[in-house]
Short mmCIF file of C-alpha atoms in Angstrom, two decimals:
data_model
loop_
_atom_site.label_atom_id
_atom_site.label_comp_id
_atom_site.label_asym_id
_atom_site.label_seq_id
_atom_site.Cartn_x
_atom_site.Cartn_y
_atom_site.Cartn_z
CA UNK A 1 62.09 91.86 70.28
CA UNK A 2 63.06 92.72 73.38
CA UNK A 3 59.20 93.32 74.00
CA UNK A 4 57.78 90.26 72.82
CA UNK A 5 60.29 88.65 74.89
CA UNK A 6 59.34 90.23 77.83
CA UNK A 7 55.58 89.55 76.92
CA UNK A 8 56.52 85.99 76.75
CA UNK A 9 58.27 85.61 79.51
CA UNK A 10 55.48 87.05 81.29
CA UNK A 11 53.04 84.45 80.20
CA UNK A 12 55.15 81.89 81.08
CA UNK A 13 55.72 83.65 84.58
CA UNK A 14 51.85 83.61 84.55
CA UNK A 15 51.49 79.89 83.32
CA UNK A 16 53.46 78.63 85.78
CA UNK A 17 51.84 80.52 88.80
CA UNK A 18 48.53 79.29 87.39
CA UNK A 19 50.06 75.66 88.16
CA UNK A 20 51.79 76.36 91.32
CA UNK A 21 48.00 77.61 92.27
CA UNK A 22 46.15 74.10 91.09
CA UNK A 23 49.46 72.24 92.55
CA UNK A 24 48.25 73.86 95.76
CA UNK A 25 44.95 73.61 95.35
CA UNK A 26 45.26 69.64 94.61
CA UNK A 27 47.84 69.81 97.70
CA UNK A 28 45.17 70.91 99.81
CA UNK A 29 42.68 68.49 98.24
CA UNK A 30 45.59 65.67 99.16
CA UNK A 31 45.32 66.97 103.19
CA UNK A 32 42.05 67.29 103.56
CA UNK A 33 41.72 63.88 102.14
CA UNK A 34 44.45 62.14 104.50
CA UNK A 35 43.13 64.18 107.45
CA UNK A 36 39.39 62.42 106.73
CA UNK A 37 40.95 59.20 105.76
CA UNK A 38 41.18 58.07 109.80
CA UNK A 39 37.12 58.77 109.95
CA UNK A 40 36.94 57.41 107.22
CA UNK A 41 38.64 54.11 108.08
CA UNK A 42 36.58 53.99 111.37
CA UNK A 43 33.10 54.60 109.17
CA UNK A 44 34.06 51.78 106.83
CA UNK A 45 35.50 49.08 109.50
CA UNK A 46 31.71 50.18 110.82
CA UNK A 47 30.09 49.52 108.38
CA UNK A 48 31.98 46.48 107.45
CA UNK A 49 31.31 44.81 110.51
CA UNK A 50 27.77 45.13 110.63
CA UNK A 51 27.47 44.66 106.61
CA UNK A 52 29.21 41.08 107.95
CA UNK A 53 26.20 40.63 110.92
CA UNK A 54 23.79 41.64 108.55
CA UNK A 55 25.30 38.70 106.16
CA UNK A 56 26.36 36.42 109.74
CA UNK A 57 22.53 36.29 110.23
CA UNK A 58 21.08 36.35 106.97
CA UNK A 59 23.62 33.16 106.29
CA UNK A 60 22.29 31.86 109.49
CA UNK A 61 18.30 32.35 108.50
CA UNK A 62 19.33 30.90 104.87
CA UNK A 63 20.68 27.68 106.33
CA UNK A 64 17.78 27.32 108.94
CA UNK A 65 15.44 27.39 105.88
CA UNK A 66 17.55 25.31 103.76
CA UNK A 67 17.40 22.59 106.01
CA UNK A 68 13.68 22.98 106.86
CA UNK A 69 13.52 22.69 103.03
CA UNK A 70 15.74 19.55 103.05
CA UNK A 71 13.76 18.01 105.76
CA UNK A 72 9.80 19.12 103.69
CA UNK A 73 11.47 17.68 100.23
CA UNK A 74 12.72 14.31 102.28
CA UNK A 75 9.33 13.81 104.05
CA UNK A 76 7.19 14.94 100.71
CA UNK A 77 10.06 12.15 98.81
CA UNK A 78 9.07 9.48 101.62
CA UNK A 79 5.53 10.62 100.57
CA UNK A 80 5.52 10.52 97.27
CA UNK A 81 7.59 7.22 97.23
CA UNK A 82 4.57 5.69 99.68
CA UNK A 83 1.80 7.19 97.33
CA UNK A 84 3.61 5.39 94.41
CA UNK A 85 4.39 2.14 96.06
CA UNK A 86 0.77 1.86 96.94
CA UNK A 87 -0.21 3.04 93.44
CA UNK A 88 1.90 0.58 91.81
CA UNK A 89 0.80 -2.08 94.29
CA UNK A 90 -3.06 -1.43 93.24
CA UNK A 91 -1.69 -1.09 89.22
CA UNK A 92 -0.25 -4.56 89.77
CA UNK A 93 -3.77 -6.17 91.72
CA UNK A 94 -5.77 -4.35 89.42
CA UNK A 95 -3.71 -6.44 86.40
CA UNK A 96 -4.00 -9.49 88.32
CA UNK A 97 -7.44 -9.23 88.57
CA UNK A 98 -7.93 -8.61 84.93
CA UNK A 99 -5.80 -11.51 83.85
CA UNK A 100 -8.01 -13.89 86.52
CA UNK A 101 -11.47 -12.12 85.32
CA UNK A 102 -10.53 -12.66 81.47
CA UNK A 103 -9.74 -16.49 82.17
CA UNK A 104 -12.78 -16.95 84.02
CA UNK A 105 -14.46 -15.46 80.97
CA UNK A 106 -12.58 -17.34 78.47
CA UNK A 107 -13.24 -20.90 80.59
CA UNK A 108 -17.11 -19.51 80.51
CA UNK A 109 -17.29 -18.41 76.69
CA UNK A 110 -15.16 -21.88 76.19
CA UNK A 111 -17.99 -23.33 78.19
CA UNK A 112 -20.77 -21.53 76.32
CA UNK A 113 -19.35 -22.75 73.25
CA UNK A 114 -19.55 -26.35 74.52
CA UNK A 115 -23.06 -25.95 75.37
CA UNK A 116 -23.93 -24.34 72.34
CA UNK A 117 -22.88 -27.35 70.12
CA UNK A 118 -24.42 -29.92 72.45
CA UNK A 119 -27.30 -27.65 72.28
CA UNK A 120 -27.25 -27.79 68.57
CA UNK A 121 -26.74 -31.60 68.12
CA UNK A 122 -29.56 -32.21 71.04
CA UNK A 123 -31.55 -29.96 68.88
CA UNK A 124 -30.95 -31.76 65.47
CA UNK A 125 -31.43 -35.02 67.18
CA UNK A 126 -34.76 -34.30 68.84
CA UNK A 127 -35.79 -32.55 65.26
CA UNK A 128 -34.94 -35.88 63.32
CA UNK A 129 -36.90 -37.75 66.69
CA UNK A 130 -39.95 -35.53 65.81
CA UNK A 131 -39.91 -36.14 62.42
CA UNK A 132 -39.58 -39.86 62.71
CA UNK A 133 -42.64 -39.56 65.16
CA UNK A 134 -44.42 -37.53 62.81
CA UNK A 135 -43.58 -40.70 60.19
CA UNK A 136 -44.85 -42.76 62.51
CA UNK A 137 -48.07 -40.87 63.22
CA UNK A 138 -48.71 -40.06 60.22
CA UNK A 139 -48.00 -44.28 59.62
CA UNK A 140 -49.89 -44.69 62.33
CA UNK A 141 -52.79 -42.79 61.28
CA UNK A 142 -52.90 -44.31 58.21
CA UNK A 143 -52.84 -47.72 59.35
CA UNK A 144 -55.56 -46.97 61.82
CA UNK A 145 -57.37 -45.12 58.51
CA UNK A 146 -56.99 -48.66 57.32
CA UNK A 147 -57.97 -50.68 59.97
CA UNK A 148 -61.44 -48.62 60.53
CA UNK A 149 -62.14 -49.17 57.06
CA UNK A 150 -60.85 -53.04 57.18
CA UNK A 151 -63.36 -52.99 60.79
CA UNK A 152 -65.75 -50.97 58.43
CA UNK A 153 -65.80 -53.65 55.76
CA UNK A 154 -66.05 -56.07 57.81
CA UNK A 155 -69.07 -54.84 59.73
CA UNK A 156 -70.48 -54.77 56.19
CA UNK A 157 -69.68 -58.22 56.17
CA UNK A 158 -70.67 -59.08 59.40
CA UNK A 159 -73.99 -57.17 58.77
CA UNK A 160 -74.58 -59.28 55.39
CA UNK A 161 -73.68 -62.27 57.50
CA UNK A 162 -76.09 -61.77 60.42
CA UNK A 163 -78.58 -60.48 57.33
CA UNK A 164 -78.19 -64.27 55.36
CA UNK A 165 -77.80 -66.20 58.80
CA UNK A 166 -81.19 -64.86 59.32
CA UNK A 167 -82.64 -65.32 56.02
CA UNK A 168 -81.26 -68.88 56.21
CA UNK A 169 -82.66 -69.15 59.37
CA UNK A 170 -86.43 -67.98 58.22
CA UNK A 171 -85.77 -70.15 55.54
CA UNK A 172 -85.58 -72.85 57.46
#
């Protein structure tokens, strides 16, 4: 046992040289990282301060178009705010125009209608004049049918007169 005693401590001795090695290894590691860490530091407040420039000026730029922006979106609002002042201005003519064009055409339909039925009733009244005329014409006409045949007759007579007056005459 004495053997596998030995053997053991052996790996042990072994095990814990292999870890005093790493340990060193890492210890090494450990300097040569604190012995880079003051480049290090200088490469980083570097780069910091022109990573802040970079962002100094970009911030600057950002805020140079912001405002130009701002001052675009006012003038196209002052714009826009014209444009729809003047549109609403024309909307509201335009409507007053319509209202005074559809009363002018209501007072001339209104009107239209008003000579329409004094139209009519002139119309009806000259019709019934006509036909009264036409009564009287046709009264008229007859009468005068009348008359020529009344003058008619009484050339007839006459003509029998003159004809006796003369045979009373050569009678005599």
């Amino acid at each position: 046992m004495d053997f596998e005693l030995i053997i053991l401590q052996a790996g042990a001795e072994r095990a814990a040289a292999e870890r005093f090695a790493l340990m060193e290894e890492r210890m090494a590691n450990f300097d040569a990282l604190l012995a880079a860490l003051p480049t290090w530091k200088d490469d980083l407040a570097e780069k910091i301060a022109e990573v802040s420039r970079d962002s100094r000026t970009k911030t600057e730029a950002l805020a140079i178009k912001a405002d130009l922006m701002d001052q675009s979106m006012k003038a196209e609002k002052t714009t826009t705010r014209e444009r729809l002042d003047t549109l609403t201005a024309l909307a509201k003519a335009a409507t007053e125009a319509r209202a005074a064009v559809a009363e002018r055409v209501d007072a001339q339909e209104s009107h239209l209608r008003t000579l329409e039925v004094t139209s009519n009733v002139r119309i009806n009244e000259l019709d019934m004049a006509s036909k009264r005329h036409e009564e009287g014409v046709d009264a008229n006409t007859r009468h005068v049918t009348e008359l020529g045949v009344k003058a008619g007759m009484a050339r007839i007579d006459i003509e029998a007169l003159r004809e006796r007056t003369a045979h009373l005459e050569v009678g005599f």
